[in-house]
Amino acid sequence: MDSRPALYSPTGYGIHDGEAVVRTPHTVKTLQGAGVEPLIALLEEIDGDTAASELRERVADATPDHIDALYAHDLVYDARAISADMRAADCGHMLESLLPAIPPESHHEVPARLQSLSVAVFGNRDTVSSVLSRLQAAGVTVTNGTTAEPDAVLLSEQLERSESWDRANEQWIDTDATLVKSRLTATGWRFGPVLTPTAPACVNCVYSRVDANKAGGRLYTETVTGEPPHLRAYVDSLTELVFRVLLKQVPRYLDEQFVVYDHYEQTVETPRVFALPHCEVCDGI
């Protein structure tokens, strides 16, 4: 495969008695056999700038099969997946995290795919301004409010049940977009639900169930001011989530449910989202 191999960050590796161990942020692989030494030698040469064909020339006994094996084991990615503008905007590590789920032969198509996609933003833009800047650096079109056929709808709430939630919900229902609801809280953040176009529930279902069963849900009513210590982590996590949604890699733990993260207690809760019977908004859609 004609490519420009790059290492995931961070990557560690070592070899002893013909057995190699390679550790990346998403996997640990043990490699054995006669071809191990050329594989490790290739890892030592990979810099993200050198083409695969040139790398093979630098390493004795390296063949195209060795390059293919590195991709097959998810140990490298094609550096063409992340443009210079994306790296300058600090998007690199966020995109790296989702590349293992994309076929390596399609990595080079990621920049063009992102440039063809759009996000409609509703609600409070202040806490997500850095997220939007990164999306735009990747070529994603970011619009303010209702637009024609967005690929994703981002509802950024300062207070639960903000004025814009119903418009975001309507935009999601009227299009084939995926909706992402997010909120920065005083102690962490609240992601979800993430609703794909075929999801059986909507945001109105969520709030109506909270109203019907106060014991089964709660609304966050505090307003966050300033820059809490977890703001950077919130921005990074939300940026990665939106990239995943755009590239059809919605995390299973967020599909039709919430993630409530407490930065101080280091706890994560994942309450499920259920459809409201005869919902006046989404029933029969």
PDB file of C-alpha atoms in Angstrom:
ATOM      1  CA  MET A   1       0.000   0.000   0.000  1.00  0.00           C
ATOM      2  CA  ASP A   2       1.375   3.387  -0.999  1.00  0.00           C
ATOM      3  CA  SER A   3       1.332   5.356   2.246  1.00  0.00           C
ATOM      4  CA  ARG A   4       3.253   7.485   4.703  1.00  0.00           C
ATOM      5  CA  PRO A   5       3.373   5.438   7.933  1.00  0.00           C
ATOM      6  CA  ALA A   6       3.285   7.260  11.280  1.00  0.00           C
ATOM      7  CA  LEU A   7       3.460   6.046  14.877  1.00  0.00           C
ATOM      8  CA  TYR A   8       0.615   6.550  17.304  1.00  0.00           C
ATOM      9  CA  SER A   9       1.606   8.784  20.200  1.00  0.00           C
ATOM     10  CA  PRO A  10       2.962   7.442  22.437  1.00  0.00           C
ATOM     11  CA  THR A  11       4.332   4.157  21.073  1.00  0.00           C
ATOM     12  CA  GLY A  12       6.810   1.948  22.898  1.00  0.00           C
ATOM     13  CA  TYR A  13       8.440  -1.249  21.683  1.00  0.00           C
ATOM     14  CA  GLY A  14      11.183  -3.717  22.450  1.00  0.00           C
ATOM     15  CA  ILE A  15      12.523  -7.046  21.232  1.00  0.00           C
ATOM     16  CA  HIS A  16      14.147  -9.974  23.085  1.00  0.00           C
ATOM     17  CA  ASP A  17      14.934 -13.488  21.933  1.00  0.00           C
ATOM     18  CA  GLY A  18      12.970 -13.124  18.736  1.00  0.00           C
ATOM     19  CA  GLU A  19       9.815 -11.819  20.447  1.00  0.00           C
ATOM     20  CA  ALA A  20       8.724  -8.210  20.253  1.00  0.00           C
ATOM     21  CA  VAL A  21       6.173  -6.263  22.296  1.00  0.00           C
ATOM     22  CA  VAL A  22       4.668  -3.069  20.904  1.00  0.00           C
ATOM     23  CA  ARG A  23       2.459  -0.816  23.006  1.00  0.00           C
ATOM     24  CA  THR A  24       0.296   1.994  21.597  1.00  0.00           C
ATOM     25  CA  PRO A  25      -2.495   4.022  23.269  1.00  0.00           C
ATOM     26  CA  HIS A  26      -5.104   1.517  22.043  1.00  0.00           C
ATOM     27  CA  THR A  27      -3.355  -1.870  21.919  1.00  0.00           C
ATOM     28  CA  VAL A  28      -0.508  -4.075  23.087  1.00  0.00           C
ATOM     29  CA  LYS A  29       0.781  -6.562  20.533  1.00  0.00           C
ATOM     30  CA  THR A  30       3.215  -9.437  20.932  1.00  0.00           C
ATOM     31  CA  LEU A  31       4.952 -10.275  17.652  1.00  0.00           C
ATOM     32  CA  GLN A  32       6.844 -13.491  16.984  1.00  0.00           C
ATOM     33  CA  GLY A  33       8.476 -15.219  14.058  1.00  0.00           C
ATOM     34  CA  ALA A  34      11.198 -14.695  11.498  1.00  0.00           C
ATOM     35  CA  GLY A  35       9.870 -11.301  10.375  1.00  0.00           C
ATOM     36  CA  VAL A  36       9.971  -9.602  13.769  1.00  0.00           C
ATOM     37  CA  GLU A  37      13.333  -7.867  13.424  1.00  0.00           C
ATOM     38  CA  PRO A  38      12.451  -6.035  10.188  1.00  0.00           C
ATOM     39  CA  LEU A  39       9.174  -4.909  11.786  1.00  0.00           C
ATOM     40  CA  ILE A  40      10.947  -3.366  14.763  1.00  0.00           C
ATOM     41  CA  ALA A  41      13.591  -1.839  12.490  1.00  0.00           C
ATOM     42  CA  LEU A  42      10.798  -0.229  10.468  1.00  0.00           C
ATOM     43  CA  LEU A  43       9.244   1.210  13.656  1.00  0.00           C
ATOM     44  CA  GLU A  44      12.608   2.786  14.465  1.00  0.00           C
ATOM     45  CA  GLU A  45      12.698   4.485  11.054  1.00  0.00           C
ATOM     46  CA  ILE A  46       9.080   5.660  10.842  1.00  0.00           C
ATOM     47  CA  ASP A  47       8.747   9.430  11.208  1.00  0.00           C
ATOM     48  CA  GLY A  48       5.412  10.244   9.540  1.00  0.00           C
ATOM     49  CA  ASP A  49       7.145  12.041   6.669  1.00  0.00           C
ATOM     50  CA  THR A  50       8.859   9.188   4.838  1.00  0.00           C
ATOM     51  CA  ALA A  51       6.966   7.125   2.268  1.00  0.00           C
ATOM     52  CA  ALA A  52       6.607   3.390   2.835  1.00  0.00           C
ATOM     53  CA  SER A  53       8.666   2.599  -0.259  1.00  0.00           C
ATOM     54  CA  GLU A  54      11.624   4.629   1.061  1.00  0.00           C
ATOM     55  CA  LEU A  55      11.346   3.032   4.487  1.00  0.00           C
ATOM     56  CA  ARG A  56      11.666  -0.411   2.916  1.00  0.00           C
ATOM     57  CA  GLU A  57      14.861   0.693   1.200  1.00  0.00           C
ATOM     58  CA  ARG A  58      16.346   1.777   4.522  1.00  0.00           C
ATOM     59  CA  VAL A  59      15.672  -1.503   6.345  1.00  0.00           C
ATOM     60  CA  ALA A  60      17.383  -4.706   5.307  1.00  0.00           C
ATOM     61  CA  ASP A  61      14.998  -7.558   4.442  1.00  0.00           C
ATOM     62  CA  ALA A  62      11.925  -5.294   4.741  1.00  0.00           C
ATOM     63  CA  THR A  63       9.188  -6.065   2.219  1.00  0.00           C
ATOM     64  CA  PRO A  64       5.754  -4.619   1.396  1.00  0.00           C
ATOM     65  CA  ASP A  65       4.303  -7.416   3.539  1.00  0.00           C
ATOM     66  CA  HIS A  66       6.081  -6.009   6.588  1.00  0.00           C
ATOM     67  CA  ILE A  67       4.512  -2.595   6.029  1.00  0.00           C
ATOM     68  CA  ASP A  68       1.108  -4.236   5.574  1.00  0.00           C
ATOM     69  CA  ALA A  69       1.625  -6.190   8.805  1.00  0.00           C
ATOM     70  CA  LEU A  70       2.199  -2.983  10.782  1.00  0.00           C
ATOM     71  CA  TYR A  71      -1.110  -1.632   9.502  1.00  0.00           C
ATOM     72  CA  ALA A  72      -2.893  -4.952  10.035  1.00  0.00           C
ATOM     73  CA  HIS A  73      -1.799  -4.985  13.689  1.00  0.00           C
ATOM     74  CA  ASP A  74      -2.980  -1.340  14.135  1.00  0.00           C
ATOM     75  CA  LEU A  75       0.552  -0.304  15.089  1.00  0.00           C
ATOM     76  CA  VAL A  76       0.815   2.560  12.591  1.00  0.00           C
ATOM     77  CA  TYR A  77      -1.492   4.854  10.639  1.00  0.00           C
ATOM     78  CA  ASP A  78      -1.195   6.737   7.379  1.00  0.00           C
ATOM     79  CA  ALA A  79       0.065  10.229   8.260  1.00  0.00           C
ATOM     80  CA  ARG A  80      -1.963  11.675   5.390  1.00  0.00           C
ATOM     81  CA  ALA A  81      -5.033  11.225   7.627  1.00  0.00           C
ATOM     82  CA  ILE A  82      -4.042  14.272   9.678  1.00  0.00           C
ATOM     83  CA  SER A  83      -3.209  17.450   7.799  1.00  0.00           C
ATOM     84  CA  ALA A  84      -0.731  20.105   8.927  1.00  0.00           C
ATOM     85  CA  ASP A  85      -3.611  22.455   9.739  1.00  0.00           C
ATOM     86  CA  MET A  86      -5.200  19.796  11.963  1.00  0.00           C
ATOM     87  CA  ARG A  87      -1.948  19.282  13.854  1.00  0.00           C
ATOM     88  CA  ALA A  88      -1.436  23.024  14.243  1.00  0.00           C
ATOM     89  CA  ALA A  89      -4.919  23.217  15.796  1.00  0.00           C
ATOM     90  CA  ASP A  90      -4.045  20.399  18.240  1.00  0.00           C
ATOM     91  CA  CYS A  91      -6.390  17.879  16.603  1.00  0.00           C
ATOM     92  CA  GLY A  92      -3.787  15.201  15.980  1.00  0.00           C
ATOM     93  CA  HIS A  93      -4.144  13.031  19.071  1.00  0.00           C
ATOM     94  CA  MET A  94      -7.948  13.238  18.917  1.00  0.00           C
ATOM     95  CA  LEU A  95      -8.029  11.913  15.379  1.00  0.00           C
ATOM     96  CA  GLU A  96      -5.373   9.299  16.134  1.00  0.00           C
ATOM     97  CA  SER A  97      -7.690   7.733  18.696  1.00  0.00           C
ATOM     98  CA  LEU A  98     -10.327   6.860  16.097  1.00  0.00           C
ATOM     99  CA  LEU A  99      -8.100   5.837  13.178  1.00  0.00           C
ATOM    100  CA  PRO A 100      -7.777   2.185  14.303  1.00  0.00           C
ATOM    101  CA  ALA A 101     -11.494   1.771  13.544  1.00  0.00           C
ATOM    102  CA  ILE A 102     -11.021   3.027   9.978  1.00  0.00           C
ATOM    103  CA  PRO A 103      -9.473   0.741   7.329  1.00  0.00           C
ATOM    104  CA  PRO A 104      -5.830   1.834   6.789  1.00  0.00           C
ATOM    105  CA  GLU A 105      -6.343   2.067   3.034  1.00  0.00           C
ATOM    106  CA  SER A 106      -8.943   4.787   3.754  1.00  0.00           C
ATOM    107  CA  HIS A 107      -6.862   6.854   6.185  1.00  0.00           C
ATOM    108  CA  HIS A 108      -5.715   9.258   3.468  1.00  0.00           C
ATOM    109  CA  GLU A 109      -9.353  10.067   2.688  1.00  0.00           C
ATOM    110  CA  VAL A 110     -10.106  11.444   6.173  1.00  0.00           C
ATOM    111  CA  PRO A 111      -9.217  15.127   5.456  1.00  0.00           C
ATOM    112  CA  ALA A 112     -11.428  15.211   2.358  1.00  0.00           C
ATOM    113  CA  ARG A 113     -14.256  13.506   4.229  1.00  0.00           C
ATOM    114  CA  LEU A 114     -14.116  16.070   7.023  1.00  0.00           C
ATOM    115  CA  GLN A 115     -14.084  18.943   4.540  1.00  0.00           C
ATOM    116  CA  SER A 116     -17.367  17.680   3.102  1.00  0.00           C
ATOM    117  CA  LEU A 117     -19.145  17.559   6.483  1.00  0.00           C
ATOM    118  CA  SER A 118     -20.995  20.141   8.582  1.00  0.00           C
ATOM    119  CA  VAL A 119     -22.096  20.710  12.172  1.00  0.00           C
ATOM    120  CA  ALA A 120     -25.069  22.847  13.230  1.00  0.00           C
ATOM    121  CA  VAL A 121     -24.428  24.380  16.653  1.00  0.00           C
ATOM    122  CA  PHE A 122     -27.170  25.343  19.113  1.00  0.00           C
ATOM    123  CA  GLY A 123     -26.920  26.845  22.570  1.00  0.00           C
ATOM    124  CA  ASN A 124     -23.967  28.271  24.460  1.00  0.00           C
ATOM    125  CA  ARG A 125     -20.932  28.642  22.187  1.00  0.00           C
ATOM    126  CA  ASP A 126     -18.565  30.111  24.794  1.00  0.00           C
ATOM    127  CA  THR A 127     -17.498  26.837  26.406  1.00  0.00           C
ATOM    128  CA  VAL A 128     -17.175  25.066  23.046  1.00  0.00           C
ATOM    129  CA  SER A 129     -15.427  27.825  21.067  1.00  0.00           C
ATOM    130  CA  SER A 130     -12.159  25.855  21.048  1.00  0.00           C
ATOM    131  CA  VAL A 131     -14.024  22.769  19.855  1.00  0.00           C
ATOM    132  CA  LEU A 132     -15.518  24.722  16.960  1.00  0.00           C
ATOM    133  CA  SER A 133     -12.135  26.223  16.057  1.00  0.00           C
ATOM    134  CA  ARG A 134     -10.605  22.759  15.826  1.00  0.00           C
ATOM    135  CA  LEU A 135     -13.447  21.482  13.673  1.00  0.00           C
ATOM    136  CA  GLN A 136     -13.010  24.430  11.327  1.00  0.00           C
ATOM    137  CA  ALA A 137      -9.240  23.847  11.184  1.00  0.00           C
ATOM    138  CA  ALA A 138     -10.053  20.315   9.977  1.00  0.00           C
ATOM    139  CA  GLY A 139     -12.238  21.773   7.218  1.00  0.00           C
ATOM    140  CA  VAL A 140     -15.593  20.996   8.841  1.00  0.00           C
ATOM    141  CA  THR A 141     -18.290  23.577   8.119  1.00  0.00           C
ATOM    142  CA  VAL A 142     -19.678  25.001  11.390  1.00  0.00           C
ATOM    143  CA  THR A 143     -23.000  26.842  11.258  1.00  0.00           C
ATOM    144  CA  ASN A 144     -24.883  28.786  13.898  1.00  0.00           C
ATOM    145  CA  GLY A 145     -28.300  27.226  14.391  1.00  0.00           C
ATOM    146  CA  THR A 146     -30.636  25.670  11.874  1.00  0.00           C
ATOM    147  CA  THR A 147     -29.155  24.785   8.504  1.00  0.00           C
ATOM    148  CA  ALA A 148     -29.938  22.516   5.584  1.00  0.00           C
ATOM    149  CA  GLU A 149     -28.921  18.894   6.072  1.00  0.00           C
ATOM    150  CA  PRO A 150     -26.101  19.048   8.639  1.00  0.00           C
ATOM    151  CA  ASP A 151     -24.180  15.857   9.372  1.00  0.00           C
ATOM    152  CA  ALA A 152     -24.195  16.512  13.118  1.00  0.00           C
ATOM    153  CA  VAL A 153     -26.150  18.699  15.529  1.00  0.00           C
ATOM    154  CA  LEU A 154     -24.248  19.930  18.586  1.00  0.00           C
ATOM    155  CA  LEU A 155     -26.403  21.145  21.479  1.00  0.00           C
ATOM    156  CA  SER A 156     -24.163  22.918  23.991  1.00  0.00           C
ATOM    157  CA  GLU A 157     -26.179  23.745  27.098  1.00  0.00           C
ATOM    158  CA  GLN A 158     -25.210  26.206  29.803  1.00  0.00           C
ATOM    159  CA  LEU A 159     -28.301  25.259  31.749  1.00  0.00           C
ATOM    160  CA  GLU A 160     -30.285  22.077  31.296  1.00  0.00           C
ATOM    161  CA  ARG A 161     -33.341  22.659  29.120  1.00  0.00           C
ATOM    162  CA  SER A 162     -31.941  25.834  27.619  1.00  0.00           C
ATOM    163  CA  GLU A 163     -33.944  27.891  25.138  1.00  0.00           C
ATOM    164  CA  SER A 164     -32.299  26.221  22.148  1.00  0.00           C
ATOM    165  CA  TRP A 165     -32.898  22.548  22.983  1.00  0.00           C
ATOM    166  CA  ASP A 166     -36.217  22.343  21.139  1.00  0.00           C
ATOM    167  CA  ARG A 167     -34.760  23.914  17.977  1.00  0.00           C
ATOM    168  CA  ALA A 168     -31.824  21.488  18.087  1.00  0.00           C
ATOM    169  CA  ASN A 169     -34.253  18.614  18.587  1.00  0.00           C
ATOM    170  CA  GLU A 170     -36.322  19.741  15.602  1.00  0.00           C
ATOM    171  CA  GLN A 171     -33.200  20.066  13.436  1.00  0.00           C
ATOM    172  CA  TRP A 172     -32.256  16.486  14.325  1.00  0.00           C
ATOM    173  CA  ILE A 173     -35.756  15.147  13.603  1.00  0.00           C
ATOM    174  CA  ASP A 174     -35.996  16.953  10.250  1.00  0.00           C
ATOM    175  CA  THR A 175     -32.620  15.706   8.919  1.00  0.00           C
ATOM    176  CA  ASP A 176     -30.366  12.641   8.862  1.00  0.00           C
ATOM    177  CA  ALA A 177     -27.944  14.198  11.342  1.00  0.00           C
ATOM    178  CA  THR A 178     -26.657  12.722  14.602  1.00  0.00           C
ATOM    179  CA  LEU A 179     -27.349  14.842  17.687  1.00  0.00           C
ATOM    180  CA  VAL A 180     -24.735  15.378  20.410  1.00  0.00           C
ATOM    181  CA  LYS A 181     -25.823  17.038  23.643  1.00  0.00           C
ATOM    182  CA  SER A 182     -23.127  18.348  25.981  1.00  0.00           C
ATOM    183  CA  ARG A 183     -22.793  20.435  29.100  1.00  0.00           C
ATOM    184  CA  LEU A 184     -19.868  21.624  31.214  1.00  0.00           C
ATOM    185  CA  THR A 185     -20.737  21.313  34.914  1.00  0.00           C
ATOM    186  CA  ALA A 186     -19.092  22.699  38.039  1.00  0.00           C
ATOM    187  CA  THR A 187     -17.572  19.301  38.797  1.00  0.00           C
ATOM    188  CA  GLY A 188     -17.047  17.783  35.341  1.00  0.00           C
ATOM    189  CA  TRP A 189     -19.235  17.346  32.319  1.00  0.00           C
ATOM    190  CA  ARG A 190     -22.291  15.655  30.962  1.00  0.00           C
ATOM    191  CA  PHE A 191     -22.272  14.150  27.465  1.00  0.00           C
ATOM    192  CA  GLY A 192     -25.339  12.734  25.811  1.00  0.00           C
ATOM    193  CA  PRO A 193     -27.524  11.576  24.670  1.00  0.00           C
ATOM    194  CA  VAL A 194     -25.905  10.921  21.321  1.00  0.00           C
ATOM    195  CA  LEU A 195     -28.838  10.239  19.030  1.00  0.00           C
ATOM    196  CA  THR A 196     -28.230   8.743  15.589  1.00  0.00           C
ATOM    197  CA  PRO A 197     -30.845   9.306  12.850  1.00  0.00           C
ATOM    198  CA  THR A 198     -32.537   6.002  13.760  1.00  0.00           C
ATOM    199  CA  ALA A 199     -32.577   6.505  17.539  1.00  0.00           C
ATOM    200  CA  PRO A 200     -35.969   5.638  19.118  1.00  0.00           C
ATOM    201  CA  ALA A 201     -35.924   8.633  21.511  1.00  0.00           C
ATOM    202  CA  CYS A 202     -35.401  12.392  21.307  1.00  0.00           C
ATOM    203  CA  VAL A 203     -34.407  15.190  23.688  1.00  0.00           C
ATOM    204  CA  ASN A 204     -38.069  15.820  24.504  1.00  0.00           C
ATOM    205  CA  CYS A 205     -38.295  12.192  25.689  1.00  0.00           C
ATOM    206  CA  VAL A 206     -35.370  12.827  28.030  1.00  0.00           C
ATOM    207  CA  TYR A 207     -36.817  15.934  29.658  1.00  0.00           C
ATOM    208  CA  SER A 208     -40.372  14.589  29.798  1.00  0.00           C
ATOM    209  CA  ARG A 209     -39.185  11.493  31.673  1.00  0.00           C
ATOM    210  CA  VAL A 210     -37.304  13.677  34.146  1.00  0.00           C
ATOM    211  CA  ASP A 211     -40.514  15.631  34.759  1.00  0.00           C
ATOM    212  CA  ALA A 212     -42.549  12.453  35.187  1.00  0.00           C
ATOM    213  CA  ASN A 213     -40.114  10.788  37.567  1.00  0.00           C
ATOM    214  CA  LYS A 214     -38.096  13.200  39.651  1.00  0.00           C
ATOM    215  CA  ALA A 215     -36.491  10.325  41.514  1.00  0.00           C
ATOM    216  CA  GLY A 216     -35.151   8.888  38.282  1.00  0.00           C
ATOM    217  CA  GLY A 217     -33.367  11.948  37.002  1.00  0.00           C
ATOM    218  CA  ARG A 218     -32.130  15.377  37.909  1.00  0.00           C
ATOM    219  CA  LEU A 219     -31.386  18.615  36.141  1.00  0.00           C
ATOM    220  CA  TYR A 220     -28.182  20.566  36.613  1.00  0.00           C
ATOM    221  CA  THR A 221     -29.128  24.157  37.309  1.00  0.00           C
ATOM    222  CA  GLU A 222     -25.819  25.782  38.275  1.00  0.00           C
ATOM    223  CA  THR A 223     -24.027  28.059  35.821  1.00  0.00           C
ATOM    224  CA  VAL A 224     -20.269  27.554  35.397  1.00  0.00           C
ATOM    225  CA  THR A 225     -18.195  30.737  35.200  1.00  0.00           C
ATOM    226  CA  GLY A 226     -14.488  31.252  34.624  1.00  0.00           C
ATOM    227  CA  GLU A 227     -12.233  28.363  33.609  1.00  0.00           C
ATOM    228  CA  PRO A 228     -12.599  25.308  35.851  1.00  0.00           C
ATOM    229  CA  PRO A 229      -9.575  22.966  36.014  1.00  0.00           C
ATOM    230  CA  HIS A 230     -11.363  20.355  33.907  1.00  0.00           C
ATOM    231  CA  LEU A 231     -12.215  22.735  31.037  1.00  0.00           C
ATOM    232  CA  ARG A 232      -9.317  21.579  28.809  1.00  0.00           C
ATOM    233  CA  ALA A 233     -10.229  17.932  29.310  1.00  0.00           C
ATOM    234  CA  TYR A 234     -13.869  18.737  28.503  1.00  0.00           C
ATOM    235  CA  VAL A 235     -12.900  20.521  25.284  1.00  0.00           C
ATOM    236  CA  ASP A 236     -10.572  17.696  24.215  1.00  0.00           C
ATOM    237  CA  SER A 237     -13.140  15.000  24.982  1.00  0.00           C
ATOM    238  CA  LEU A 238     -15.946  16.830  23.178  1.00  0.00           C
ATOM    239  CA  THR A 239     -13.764  17.518  20.141  1.00  0.00           C
ATOM    240  CA  GLU A 240     -12.906  13.836  19.850  1.00  0.00           C
ATOM    241  CA  LEU A 241     -16.568  12.885  20.289  1.00  0.00           C
ATOM    242  CA  VAL A 242     -17.736  15.191  17.487  1.00  0.00           C
ATOM    243  CA  PHE A 243     -15.014  13.876  15.169  1.00  0.00           C
ATOM    244  CA  ARG A 244     -16.183  10.331  15.961  1.00  0.00           C
ATOM    245  CA  VAL A 245     -19.780  11.257  15.195  1.00  0.00           C
ATOM    246  CA  LEU A 246     -18.828  12.870  11.886  1.00  0.00           C
ATOM    247  CA  LEU A 247     -16.772   9.845  10.835  1.00  0.00           C
ATOM    248  CA  LYS A 248     -19.507   7.379  11.868  1.00  0.00           C
ATOM    249  CA  GLN A 249     -17.590   6.053  14.863  1.00  0.00           C
ATOM    250  CA  VAL A 250     -20.094   6.787  17.667  1.00  0.00           C
ATOM    251  CA  PRO A 251     -18.799   5.175  20.890  1.00  0.00           C
ATOM    252  CA  ARG A 252     -21.103   2.378  22.023  1.00  0.00           C
ATOM    253  CA  TYR A 253     -21.082   3.704  25.588  1.00  0.00           C
ATOM    254  CA  LEU A 254     -22.691   6.956  24.368  1.00  0.00           C
ATOM    255  CA  ASP A 255     -25.179   5.590  21.846  1.00  0.00           C
ATOM    256  CA  GLU A 256     -28.583   6.593  23.225  1.00  0.00           C
ATOM    257  CA  GLN A 257     -27.291   7.226  26.731  1.00  0.00           C
ATOM    258  CA  PHE A 258     -25.479   9.772  28.895  1.00  0.00           C
ATOM    259  CA  VAL A 259     -22.010   9.918  30.342  1.00  0.00           C
ATOM    260  CA  VAL A 260     -21.839  11.949  33.552  1.00  0.00           C
ATOM    261  CA  TYR A 261     -18.215  12.529  34.569  1.00  0.00           C
ATOM    262  CA  ASP A 262     -17.095  13.945  37.923  1.00  0.00           C
ATOM    263  CA  HIS A 263     -13.569  15.316  37.690  1.00  0.00           C
ATOM    264  CA  TYR A 264     -13.059  15.510  41.446  1.00  0.00           C
ATOM    265  CA  GLU A 265     -14.542  12.165  42.448  1.00  0.00           C
ATOM    266  CA  GLN A 266     -13.186  10.466  39.315  1.00  0.00           C
ATOM    267  CA  THR A 267     -16.515   8.741  38.750  1.00  0.00           C
ATOM    268  CA  VAL A 268     -18.453   7.999  35.571  1.00  0.00           C
ATOM    269  CA  GLU A 269     -22.175   7.269  35.367  1.00  0.00           C
ATOM    270  CA  THR A 270     -23.946   6.086  32.206  1.00  0.00           C
ATOM    271  CA  PRO A 271     -27.730   6.447  32.591  1.00  0.00           C
ATOM    272  CA  ARG A 272     -29.746   5.042  29.704  1.00  0.00           C
ATOM    273  CA  VAL A 273     -32.133   7.054  27.512  1.00  0.00           C
ATOM    274  CA  PHE A 274     -35.581   5.568  26.921  1.00  0.00           C
ATOM    275  CA  ALA A 275     -38.247   6.699  24.479  1.00  0.00           C
ATOM    276  CA  LEU A 276     -41.342   8.379  25.861  1.00  0.00           C
ATOM    277  CA  PRO A 277     -44.493   6.508  24.793  1.00  0.00           C
ATOM    278  CA  HIS A 278     -46.541   8.707  22.458  1.00  0.00           C
ATOM    279  CA  CYS A 279     -43.956  11.494  22.525  1.00  0.00           C
ATOM    280  CA  GLU A 280     -45.571  14.577  20.991  1.00  0.00           C
ATOM    281  CA  VAL A 281     -42.330  15.348  19.100  1.00  0.00           C
ATOM    282  CA  CYS A 282     -40.846  12.106  17.807  1.00  0.00           C
ATOM    283  CA  ASP A 283     -43.643   9.511  18.000  1.00  0.00           C
ATOM    284  CA  GLY A 284     -44.208   8.042  14.566  1.00  0.00           C
ATOM    285  CA  ILE A 285     -41.233   9.825  12.969  1.00  0.00           C
TER     286      ILE A 285
END
